Amino acid sequence: MMMGSIASALAEAWETGQPVAPLSAEAALTSLDAAENVAGAVLEKLALAPCGIRVTEAGLVGAMLPGRIMAQGHPLPLAVLPHGRAAPALLVVLAEAIAESDTGLPVLAQLHPALDLSASRWRDGPANMFEAAADLAGLGQVVIGKGKAPSWPKSFALGAERAHRVNIAALFATAVRVAR
């Protein structure tokens, strides 16, 4: 299966909810660049324009889509999240556009605590990080809480049972680098 075919299959899965069968060894995605090209083609085929960038706990960078951001308390059927996982998240609202020439972090307007509910269009879930990246980094739904004026935390703990600290500035810097 060529990259265009993979993108078409993933786009169809986004539209119909019918999952994509695992890739054969010959068709497997073997690089992050190839996977990101597939993700871009999926967005193009679906005619979706990102409203932001999402960085997963694993460090994958993907598009954030406006229809995937939900307010706290909104009902969400679990069937829309195949192979779903929940992770604590932080939604950042910028006060100004990111300039290509800048090198620092942009000015923030608000920070929202969030819950990132990932999903997969792969029938058996992504076989590796390349399949996850091609599937828009596992974008499902992002449920946001009430926003606050920004006070930039250096890190926060992720996970309930075995929490580990995450460097927010580093993840945000990754998102900004991709946006530029």
Backbone as ProteinMPNN parsed JSONL, in Angstrom:
{"seq_chain_A": "MMMGSIASALAEAWETGQPVAPLSAEAALTSLDAAENVAGAVLEKLALAPCGIRVTEAGLVGAMLPGRIMAQGHPLPLAVLPHGRAAPALLVVLAEAIAESDTGLPVLAQLHPALDLSASRWRDGPANMFEAAADLAGLGQVVIGKGKAPSWPKSFALGAERAHRVNIAALFATAVRVAR", "coords_chain_A": {"N_chain_A": [[0.858, -1.181, 0.0], [0.675, 2.112, -0.942], [1.751, 5.425, 0.199], [-0.247, 7.319, -0.416], [-2.481, 5.68, -0.626], [-2.651, 4.743, 1.984], [-3.234, 7.128, 3.293], [-5.724, 7.659, 2.102], [-7.214, 5.484, 3.071], [-7.137, 5.99, 5.844], [-8.446, 8.476, 5.897], [-10.97, 7.702, 4.992], [-11.676, 6.073, 7.137], [-11.883, 8.005, 9.138], [-14.149, 9.333, 8.233], [-16.166, 7.344, 8.059], [-15.981, 5.683, 10.263], [-15.204, 3.105, 10.054], [-12.629, 0.91, 10.756], [-9.109, 0.771, 9.819], [-7.349, -1.9, 8.388], [-4.494, -3.71, 9.681], [-1.246, -2.748, 8.464], [0.659, -4.342, 5.898], [3.947, -5.847, 6.035], [5.413, -4.915, 3.883], [4.128, -2.55, 3.249], [4.436, -0.989, 5.445], [4.887, 1.971, 7.38], [7.922, 3.66, 7.695], [9.263, 5.819, 8.692], [9.218, 8.903, 10.53], [8.892, 11.209, 9.038], [7.607, 10.234, 6.705], [5.241, 9.334, 7.879], [4.172, 11.745, 8.87], [3.741, 13.033, 6.456], [1.7, 11.43, 5.445], [-0.279, 12.012, 7.368], [-0.685, 14.735, 6.8], [-1.75, 14.467, 4.233], [-4.113, 13.136, 4.868], [-5.525, 15.151, 6.25], [-5.814, 16.918, 4.112], [-7.369, 15.394, 2.292], [-9.71, 15.196, 3.772], [-10.414, 17.794, 3.859], [-9.862, 19.443, 6.078], [-8.984, 22.035, 8.278], [-6.43, 22.72, 10.461], [-6.632, 24.079, 13.805], [-4.746, 24.413, 15.581], [-1.917, 22.962, 17.285], [-1.137, 19.771, 18.501], [0.568, 18.097, 20.999], [1.511, 14.963, 21.921], [1.716, 12.937, 24.913], [3.724, 11.126, 24.413], [5.306, 12.575, 22.781], [4.675, 12.878, 20.1], [3.719, 14.961, 17.396], [0.846, 16.53, 16.263], [-1.991, 17.656, 14.318], [-4.423, 19.902, 15.672], [-7.872, 19.937, 15.698], [-10.702, 22.046, 15.238], [-13.323, 20.985, 15.675], [-12.855, 18.981, 17.435], [-12.464, 19.826, 19.98], [-13.906, 20.02, 23.074], [-16.218, 21.307, 25.476], [-16.075, 21.031, 29.026], [-18.229, 18.676, 30.584], [-19.789, 18.088, 28.398], [-21.62, 15.579, 26.721], [-20.194, 12.472, 25.7], [-20.098, 9.82, 23.619], [-18.623, 6.683, 24.208], [-18.099, 5.012, 22.07], [-17.1, 6.528, 20.001], [-14.443, 6.665, 20.359], [-12.371, 4.629, 19.475], [-10.021, 2.269, 20.67], [-9.289, 3.999, 22.664], [-7.551, 6.244, 24.883], [-6.983, 7.996, 27.882], [-5.472, 11.015, 28.834], [-3.957, 13.445, 30.959], [-3.954, 16.897, 30.051], [-2.956, 20.071, 28.648], [-4.374, 22.89, 27.387], [-3.381, 25.484, 25.417], [-3.885, 28.858, 24.829], [-2.973, 31.239, 22.546], [-1.815, 34.629, 22.786], [-1.011, 36.11, 20.713], [-0.089, 35.804, 17.252], [2.199, 33.269, 16.143], [5.353, 34.173, 15.247], [7.458, 33.589, 12.484], [10.084, 34.448, 12.579], [10.724, 34.775, 15.244], [12.372, 33.395, 18.128], [11.864, 32.628, 20.686], [9.407, 31.558, 23.179], [5.935, 32.092, 22.478], [3.605, 34.736, 23.484], [1.211, 34.062, 25.963], [-2.356, 33.728, 26.259], [-4.377, 32.33, 27.649], [-4.571, 29.453, 29.798], [-5.834, 26.216, 29.777], [-6.92, 23.571, 31.771], [-7.048, 20.224, 30.667], [-8.399, 17.201, 29.208], [-7.096, 14.769, 27.307], [-8.439, 12.727, 25.067], [-7.593, 10.129, 23.39], [-7.782, 8.388, 20.213], [-8.002, 5.746, 17.768], [-7.795, 5.051, 14.34], [-6.904, 2.72, 13.336], [-7.571, -0.711, 13.056], [-6.585, -2.553, 14.982], [-5.416, -0.822, 16.719], [-2.602, 1.481, 16.692], [0.354, 0.098, 15.298], [2.857, 1.027, 15.733], [4.855, 3.986, 16.463], [4.912, 5.396, 14.07], [2.579, 4.699, 12.677], [0.769, 5.746, 14.504], [1.386, 8.495, 14.321], [0.698, 8.988, 11.626], [-2.021, 8.736, 11.79], [-3.062, 11.2, 12.587], [-1.77, 11.653, 15.003], [-3.219, 10.142, 16.792], [-5.539, 11.574, 17.394], [-8.465, 12.198, 19.153], [-10.792, 13.299, 21.078], [-10.624, 16.414, 22.809], [-11.197, 17.468, 25.926], [-11.933, 20.402, 27.531], [-11.281, 22.363, 30.45], [-12.15, 25.154, 32.595], [-10.615, 28.178, 31.623], [-7.625, 29.91, 32.637], [-5.794, 32.859, 33.546], [-2.539, 33.078, 32.202], [0.021, 31.479, 33.973], [2.991, 30.383, 33.786], [3.608, 27.1, 34.189], [6.388, 25.119, 35.127], [6.556, 22.369, 35.008], [4.427, 19.457, 35.149], [2.695, 16.748, 36.766], [1.957, 13.689, 35.187], [-0.4, 11.092, 34.914], [-2.119, 8.779, 37.012], [-1.547, 6.584, 38.744], [1.235, 5.972, 38.561], [2.702, 8.56, 38.457], [4.551, 10.761, 36.371], [6.833, 13.402, 35.838], [6.415, 16.039, 33.517], [8.01, 18.134, 31.237], [6.702, 21.02, 30.511], [7.388, 23.345, 29.087], [9.26, 22.368, 27.261], [7.701, 20.595, 25.693], [5.863, 22.456, 24.675], [7.602, 24.12, 23.28], [8.341, 22.37, 21.254], [5.907, 22.176, 19.852], [5.655, 24.851, 19.014], [7.902, 25.083, 17.373], [7.187, 23.356, 15.288], [4.942, 24.733, 14.359], [6.095, 27.03, 13.354]], "CA_chain_A": [[0.0, 0.0, 0.0], [1.452, 3.346, -1.048], [1.366, 6.436, 1.189], [-1.536, 7.897, -0.802], [-3.515, 4.704, -0.283], [-2.769, 4.749, 3.446], [-3.954, 8.364, 3.62], [-7.123, 7.479, 1.69], [-7.845, 4.546, 4.004], [-7.33, 6.688, 7.121], [-9.487, 9.494, 5.694], [-12.248, 6.984, 4.956], [-11.961, 5.646, 8.514], [-12.341, 9.205, 9.858], [-15.5, 9.67, 7.777], [-17.146, 6.269, 8.22], [-15.819, 4.95, 11.511], [-14.717, 1.755, 9.764], [-11.185, 0.941, 10.986], [-8.155, 0.351, 8.788], [-6.653, -3.153, 8.706], [-3.048, -3.523, 9.872], [-0.44, -2.682, 7.245], [1.594, -5.448, 5.665], [5.345, -5.458, 6.25], [5.863, -4.16, 2.703], [3.482, -1.233, 3.222], [4.637, -0.326, 6.735], [5.541, 3.281, 7.442], [9.234, 3.415, 8.31], [9.892, 7.05, 9.178], [8.302, 9.924, 11.026], [8.598, 12.105, 7.907], [6.587, 9.588, 5.874], [3.997, 9.325, 8.654], [3.642, 13.11, 8.896], [3.227, 13.297, 5.11], [0.401, 10.758, 5.379], [-1.205, 12.804, 8.186], [-1.014, 15.928, 6.02], [-2.634, 14.052, 3.145], [-5.417, 12.841, 5.478], [-6.184, 16.45, 6.454], [-6.161, 17.455, 2.795], [-8.482, 14.611, 1.752], [-10.905, 15.509, 4.553], [-10.596, 19.25, 3.773], [-9.869, 19.961, 7.448], [-7.946, 23.02, 8.585], [-6.092, 22.707, 11.89], [-6.724, 25.331, 14.559], [-3.614, 24.411, 16.496], [-1.014, 21.816, 17.274], [-1.271, 18.905, 19.668], [1.752, 17.288, 21.283], [1.096, 13.885, 22.813], [2.614, 12.601, 26.017], [4.857, 10.411, 23.825], [6.097, 13.516, 21.997], [4.225, 13.001, 18.712], [3.093, 16.247, 17.097], [-0.225, 16.39, 15.291], [-2.906, 18.789, 14.166], [-5.61, 20.019, 16.527], [-8.994, 20.33, 14.857], [-11.684, 22.753, 16.057], [-14.448, 20.127, 16.034], [-12.413, 17.968, 18.398], [-12.338, 20.457, 21.294], [-15.216, 20.006, 23.714], [-16.294, 21.891, 26.813], [-16.305, 20.116, 30.136], [-19.634, 18.368, 30.804], [-20.428, 17.706, 27.142], [-21.678, 14.116, 26.635], [-19.317, 11.893, 24.687], [-20.252, 8.369, 23.563], [-17.323, 6.015, 24.162], [-17.917, 4.35, 20.783], [-16.378, 7.397, 19.068], [-13.026, 6.646, 20.728], [-11.811, 3.282, 19.404], [-8.672, 2.141, 21.251], [-9.089, 5.272, 23.356], [-6.77, 6.408, 26.11], [-7.145, 9.33, 28.461], [-4.245, 11.575, 29.412], [-4.094, 14.85, 31.323], [-3.417, 17.767, 29.01], [-3.007, 21.509, 28.859], [-4.681, 23.594, 26.156], [-2.769, 26.807, 25.499], [-4.419, 29.848, 23.895], [-1.954, 32.264, 22.314], [-2.251, 36.023, 22.777], [-0.616, 36.668, 19.414], [0.371, 34.797, 16.295], [3.598, 32.848, 16.238], [6.136, 34.741, 14.147], [8.52, 32.694, 12.022], [11.411, 34.979, 12.903], [10.982, 34.702, 16.682], [13.0, 32.161, 18.586], [11.367, 32.302, 22.024], [8.029, 31.105, 23.288], [4.997, 33.189, 22.262], [2.845, 35.251, 24.616], [0.027, 33.248, 26.198], [-3.562, 34.418, 26.709], [-5.038, 31.498, 28.651], [-4.246, 28.037, 29.944], [-7.003, 25.426, 30.158], [-6.68, 22.164, 32.064], [-7.788, 19.455, 29.666], [-8.279, 15.759, 29.168], [-6.875, 14.352, 25.923], [-9.014, 11.401, 24.857], [-7.082, 9.719, 22.086], [-8.507, 7.342, 19.493], [-7.224, 5.22, 16.651], [-8.538, 4.559, 13.186], [-6.355, 1.399, 13.017], [-8.438, -1.745, 13.631], [-5.956, -3.126, 16.174], [-4.603, 0.231, 17.323], [-1.373, 1.683, 15.914], [1.396, -0.906, 15.549], [4.093, 1.721, 16.129], [4.691, 5.447, 16.51], [4.701, 5.926, 12.727], [1.148, 4.572, 12.41], [0.089, 6.714, 15.376], [1.592, 9.827, 13.743], [-0.076, 9.078, 10.386], [-3.422, 8.833, 12.2], [-3.176, 12.506, 13.25], [-1.23, 11.469, 16.359], [-4.235, 9.541, 17.651], [-6.511, 12.583, 17.824], [-9.839, 11.801, 19.445], [-11.443, 14.507, 21.569], [-9.935, 17.095, 23.9], [-12.192, 18.103, 26.789], [-11.223, 21.474, 28.239], [-11.863, 22.983, 31.634], [-12.175, 26.615, 32.628], [-9.318, 28.801, 31.391], [-7.061, 30.829, 33.628], [-4.705, 33.708, 33.054], [-1.346, 32.229, 32.195], [1.186, 31.505, 34.842], [3.652, 29.305, 33.081], [4.189, 26.074, 35.052], [7.588, 24.508, 34.551], [6.249, 20.968, 34.743], [3.342, 18.914, 35.947], [2.73, 15.291, 36.823], [0.992, 12.973, 34.366], [-0.672, 9.726, 35.338], [-2.7, 8.686, 38.345], [-0.907, 5.594, 39.598], [2.684, 6.184, 38.547], [2.863, 9.869, 37.822], [5.892, 11.224, 36.027], [6.831, 14.833, 35.552], [6.571, 16.397, 32.113], [8.497, 19.491, 31.047], [5.727, 21.675, 29.643], [8.067, 24.281, 28.18], [9.881, 21.595, 26.179], [6.634, 20.151, 24.795], [5.332, 23.632, 24.0], [8.63, 24.544, 22.321], [8.213, 21.463, 20.11], [4.733, 22.606, 19.095], [5.963, 26.147, 18.394], [8.86, 24.819, 16.287], [6.413, 22.795, 14.183], [4.08, 25.797, 13.832], [6.895, 27.992, 12.586]], "C_chain_A": [[0.899, 1.238, 0.0], [0.933, 4.366, -0.032], [0.018, 7.076, 0.866], [-2.694, 6.979, -0.462], [-3.735, 4.644, 1.22], [-3.56, 5.979, 3.879], [-5.429, 8.243, 3.255], [-7.868, 6.566, 2.655], [-8.108, 5.215, 5.353], [-8.421, 7.754, 7.006], [-10.869, 8.838, 5.667], [-12.646, 6.524, 6.362], [-12.448, 6.823, 9.358], [-13.795, 9.498, 9.503], [-16.536, 8.616, 8.146], [-17.1, 5.579, 9.576], [-15.352, 3.524, 11.31], [-13.198, 1.746, 9.871], [-10.37, 0.401, 9.818], [-7.456, -0.919, 9.267], [-5.165, -2.87, 8.906], [-2.308, -3.522, 8.532], [0.432, -3.927, 7.122], [3.009, -4.94, 5.903], [5.853, -4.607, 5.087], [5.308, -2.738, 2.687], [3.751, -0.41, 4.475], [5.326, 1.025, 6.582], [6.837, 3.112, 8.225], [9.938, 4.682, 8.778], [8.819, 8.022, 9.648], [7.939, 10.903, 9.913], [7.497, 11.525, 7.026], [5.236, 9.61, 6.583], [3.359, 10.71, 8.69], [3.117, 13.525, 7.526], [1.855, 12.647, 4.926], [-0.632, 11.563, 6.167], [-1.629, 14.074, 7.448], [-1.966, 15.608, 4.884], [-4.029, 13.709, 3.668], [-6.188, 14.144, 5.684], [-6.658, 17.034, 5.126], [-7.367, 16.722, 2.211], [-9.794, 14.917, 2.474], [-11.265, 16.993, 4.51], [-10.741, 19.866, 5.162], [-8.703, 20.911, 7.657], [-7.662, 22.989, 10.083], [-6.269, 24.087, 12.522], [-5.556, 25.44, 15.529], [-2.802, 23.145, 16.347], [-1.174, 21.072, 18.581], [0.01, 18.103, 19.803], [1.323, 16.225, 22.282], [2.129, 13.676, 23.905], [3.866, 11.894, 25.497], [5.726, 11.315, 22.956], [5.72, 13.599, 20.532], [3.516, 14.336, 18.54], [2.043, 16.022, 16.018], [-1.098, 17.63, 15.269], [-4.002, 18.73, 15.217], [-6.716, 20.557, 15.642], [-10.091, 20.953, 15.716], [-12.848, 21.879, 16.509], [-14.109, 19.074, 17.064], [-12.206, 18.543, 19.795], [-13.739, 20.57, 21.887], [-15.14, 20.65, 25.09], [-16.563, 20.796, 27.839], [-17.804, 19.906, 30.32], [-20.389, 17.962, 29.556], [-20.467, 16.178, 27.057], [-20.827, 13.599, 25.474], [-19.499, 10.383, 24.681], [-18.883, 7.701, 23.402], [-17.06, 5.34, 22.824], [-17.143, 5.215, 19.789], [-14.881, 7.413, 19.354], [-12.465, 5.227, 20.675], [-10.358, 3.27, 19.878], [-8.305, 3.4, 22.023], [-8.232, 5.168, 24.605], [-7.001, 7.827, 26.593], [-5.826, 9.771, 29.072], [-4.52, 13.015, 29.823], [-3.416, 15.717, 30.271], [-3.54, 19.223, 29.438], [-3.276, 22.145, 27.506], [-4.206, 25.031, 26.333], [-3.388, 27.699, 24.429], [-3.383, 30.959, 23.776], [-2.567, 33.657, 22.306], [-1.93, 36.687, 21.444], [-0.123, 35.538, 18.528], [1.843, 34.466, 16.521], [4.332, 33.384, 15.014], [7.259, 33.779, 13.779], [9.895, 33.149, 12.474], [11.74, 34.907, 14.39], [11.642, 33.381, 17.039], [12.49, 31.73, 19.952], [9.95, 31.772, 21.994], [7.085, 32.29, 23.117], [4.278, 33.591, 23.55], [1.551, 34.44, 24.732], [-1.143, 34.104, 26.665], [-4.25, 33.64, 27.826], [-4.464, 30.092, 28.642], [-5.514, 27.328, 30.41], [-6.54, 24.035, 30.574], [-7.541, 21.356, 31.097], [-7.574, 17.966, 29.873], [-8.201, 15.377, 27.701], [-7.356, 12.911, 25.798], [-8.626, 10.942, 23.46], [-7.96, 8.622, 21.489], [-7.611, 6.844, 18.368], [-8.159, 4.755, 15.55], [-7.983, 3.204, 12.738], [-7.185, 0.342, 13.737], [-7.889, -2.305, 14.942], [-5.158, -2.093, 16.954], [-3.322, 0.388, 16.515], [-0.312, 0.656, 16.306], [2.684, -0.263, 16.041], [3.837, 3.229, 16.098], [4.443, 6.049, 15.131], [3.215, 5.831, 12.348], [0.349, 5.548, 13.271], [0.205, 8.121, 14.796], [0.762, 10.009, 12.477], [-1.559, 9.271, 10.673], [-3.653, 10.102, 13.028], [-2.813, 12.418, 14.728], [-2.288, 10.947, 17.327], [-5.294, 10.508, 18.142], [-7.891, 11.967, 17.996], [-10.618, 13.055, 19.787], [-10.567, 15.111, 22.66], [-11.001, 17.86, 24.674], [-11.472, 19.146, 27.631], [-12.024, 21.981, 29.429], [-11.795, 24.493, 31.521], [-10.763, 27.179, 32.491], [-8.914, 29.74, 32.507], [-6.032, 31.71, 32.94], [-3.413, 32.906, 33.168], [-0.368, 32.526, 33.317], [1.903, 30.236, 34.444], [4.247, 28.282, 34.041], [5.4, 25.454, 34.369], [7.344, 23.047, 34.194], [5.001, 20.587, 35.515], [3.377, 17.405, 35.841], [1.623, 14.712, 35.957], [0.817, 11.571, 34.922], [-1.165, 9.67, 36.761], [-1.915, 7.746, 39.25], [0.599, 5.783, 39.691], [2.966, 7.476, 37.793], [4.327, 10.137, 37.509], [5.79, 12.679, 35.594], [7.111, 15.06, 34.069], [7.008, 17.849, 32.044], [7.598, 20.182, 30.027], [6.408, 22.6, 28.641], [8.695, 23.539, 27.012], [8.825, 21.101, 25.19], [6.061, 21.324, 24.006], [6.325, 24.141, 22.955], [8.594, 23.662, 21.077], [7.044, 21.883, 19.236], [4.995, 23.915, 18.36], [6.912, 25.951, 17.217], [8.121, 24.263, 15.069], [5.543, 23.872, 13.542], [4.853, 26.787, 12.976], [7.276, 27.386, 11.266]], "O_chain_A": [[1.777, 1.379, 0.852], [-0.155, 4.215, 0.524], [-0.772, 7.346, 1.77], [-3.762, 7.438, -0.057], [-4.868, 4.511, 1.682], [-4.448, 5.888, 4.726], [-6.293, 8.678, 4.017], [-9.013, 6.837, 3.016], [-9.174, 5.033, 5.94], [-9.23, 7.914, 7.92], [-11.821, 9.357, 6.25], [-13.82, 6.581, 6.728], [-13.328, 6.656, 10.202], [-14.585, 9.868, 10.372], [-17.664, 8.954, 8.507], [-18.078, 4.957, 9.99], [-15.124, 2.803, 12.281], [-12.532, 2.494, 9.155], [-10.874, -0.321, 8.957], [-7.024, -1.0, 10.417], [-4.637, -1.901, 8.36], [-2.702, -4.212, 7.592], [0.882, -4.487, 8.121], [3.235, -3.731, 5.966], [6.637, -3.681, 5.292], [5.951, -1.825, 2.169], [3.335, 0.745, 4.556], [6.227, 1.193, 5.761], [6.85, 2.495, 9.29], [11.088, 4.625, 9.215], [7.668, 7.963, 9.215], [6.804, 11.375, 9.849], [6.565, 12.232, 6.642], [4.207, 9.875, 5.96], [2.142, 10.837, 8.556], [2.153, 14.286, 7.439], [0.958, 13.238, 4.325], [-1.745, 11.775, 5.686], [-2.803, 14.443, 7.47], [-2.882, 16.379, 4.598], [-5.023, 13.962, 2.986], [-7.365, 14.234, 5.335], [-7.76, 17.574, 5.029], [-8.286, 17.356, 1.691], [-10.862, 14.901, 1.862], [-12.29, 17.405, 5.053], [-11.618, 20.697, 5.399], [-7.574, 20.623, 7.26], [-8.567, 23.211, 10.887], [-6.084, 25.116, 11.873], [-5.403, 26.45, 16.216], [-2.98, 22.368, 15.409], [-1.328, 21.679, 19.641], [0.481, 17.502, 18.838], [0.829, 16.545, 23.363], [3.255, 14.169, 23.832], [4.945, 12.042, 26.069], [6.762, 10.883, 22.451], [6.373, 14.319, 19.776], [2.798, 14.787, 19.432], [2.316, 15.403, 14.989], [-0.955, 18.53, 16.096], [-4.453, 17.652, 15.605], [-6.516, 21.53, 14.915], [-10.384, 20.453, 16.803], [-13.315, 22.028, 17.638], [-14.991, 18.347, 17.52], [-11.812, 17.814, 20.706], [-14.64, 21.145, 21.275], [-14.125, 20.551, 25.781], [-17.194, 19.78, 27.547], [-18.574, 20.861, 30.222], [-21.536, 17.527, 29.653], [-19.446, 15.533, 27.298], [-20.758, 14.215, 24.41], [-19.098, 9.716, 25.635], [-18.083, 8.108, 22.559], [-15.902, 5.114, 22.474], [-16.585, 4.688, 18.826], [-14.128, 8.101, 18.666], [-12.117, 4.669, 21.715], [-9.571, 4.15, 19.529], [-7.146, 3.816, 22.034], [-8.2, 4.14, 25.282], [-7.19, 8.744, 25.795], [-5.148, 8.994, 29.743], [-5.233, 13.734, 29.123], [-2.418, 15.314, 29.673], [-4.15, 19.545, 30.457], [-2.495, 21.964, 26.572], [-4.588, 25.707, 27.288], [-3.412, 27.336, 23.253], [-2.967, 31.545, 24.775], [-3.704, 33.84, 21.871], [-2.517, 37.711, 21.096], [0.216, 34.456, 19.005], [2.615, 35.283, 17.023], [3.966, 33.078, 13.879], [7.926, 33.224, 14.652], [10.774, 32.324, 12.723], [12.911, 34.97, 14.764], [11.487, 32.381, 16.338], [12.669, 30.575, 20.337], [9.367, 31.564, 20.929], [7.401, 33.391, 23.567], [4.334, 32.89, 24.561], [0.884, 34.167, 23.734], [-0.953, 35.088, 27.38], [-4.658, 34.22, 28.832], [-3.949, 29.609, 27.634], [-6.186, 27.79, 31.332], [-5.835, 23.374, 29.812], [-8.647, 21.773, 30.752], [-6.688, 17.538, 30.613], [-9.133, 15.63, 26.939], [-6.753, 11.993, 26.354], [-9.256, 11.321, 22.473], [-8.774, 8.012, 22.183], [-6.586, 7.453, 18.06], [-9.191, 4.139, 15.813], [-8.55, 2.592, 11.832], [-7.472, 0.495, 14.925], [-8.638, -2.509, 15.898], [-4.31, -2.455, 17.769], [-2.987, -0.495, 15.725], [-0.104, 0.38, 17.488], [3.506, -0.916, 16.684], [2.746, 3.683, 15.752], [3.825, 7.108, 15.028], [2.658, 6.764, 11.771], [-0.641, 6.115, 12.809], [-0.777, 8.863, 14.782], [0.18, 11.075, 12.271], [-2.27, 9.898, 9.889], [-4.352, 10.074, 14.04], [-3.459, 13.023, 15.583], [-2.267, 11.258, 18.518], [-5.889, 10.289, 19.197], [-8.411, 11.302, 17.1], [-11.053, 13.788, 18.9], [-9.85, 14.391, 23.355], [-11.628, 18.78, 24.148], [-10.526, 18.831, 28.353], [-13.254, 22.021, 29.415], [-11.428, 25.038, 30.48], [-9.834, 26.72, 33.155], [-9.753, 30.288, 33.222], [-5.478, 31.358, 31.899], [-3.223, 32.149, 34.119], [0.009, 33.672, 33.562], [1.445, 29.134, 34.746], [5.282, 28.549, 34.652], [5.411, 25.291, 33.149], [7.864, 22.55, 33.195], [4.571, 21.301, 36.421], [4.006, 16.847, 34.942], [0.487, 15.187, 35.987], [1.783, 10.941, 35.351], [-0.695, 10.415, 37.621], [-1.646, 8.08, 40.404], [1.168, 5.754, 40.782], [3.41, 7.467, 36.645], [5.22, 9.785, 38.28], [4.774, 13.113, 35.051], [7.926, 14.371, 33.456], [6.435, 18.702, 32.722], [7.721, 19.953, 28.823], [6.035, 22.627, 27.468], [8.665, 24.029, 25.883], [9.031, 21.179, 23.979], [5.803, 21.202, 22.808], [5.925, 24.547, 21.865], [8.795, 24.151, 19.965], [7.172, 21.942, 18.013], [4.596, 24.068, 17.206], [6.744, 26.585, 16.175], [8.404, 24.661, 13.939], [5.418, 23.922, 12.318], [4.331, 27.317, 11.995], [7.953, 28.029, 10.463]]}, "name": "protein", "num_of_chains": 1, "seq": "MMMGSIASALAEAWETGQPVAPLSAEAALTSLDAAENVAGAVLEKLALAPCGIRVTEAGLVGAMLPGRIMAQGHPLPLAVLPHGRAAPALLVVLAEAIAESDTGLPVLAQLHPALDLSASRWRDGPANMFEAAADLAGLGQVVIGKGKAPSWPKSFALGAERAHRVNIAALFATAVRVAR"}
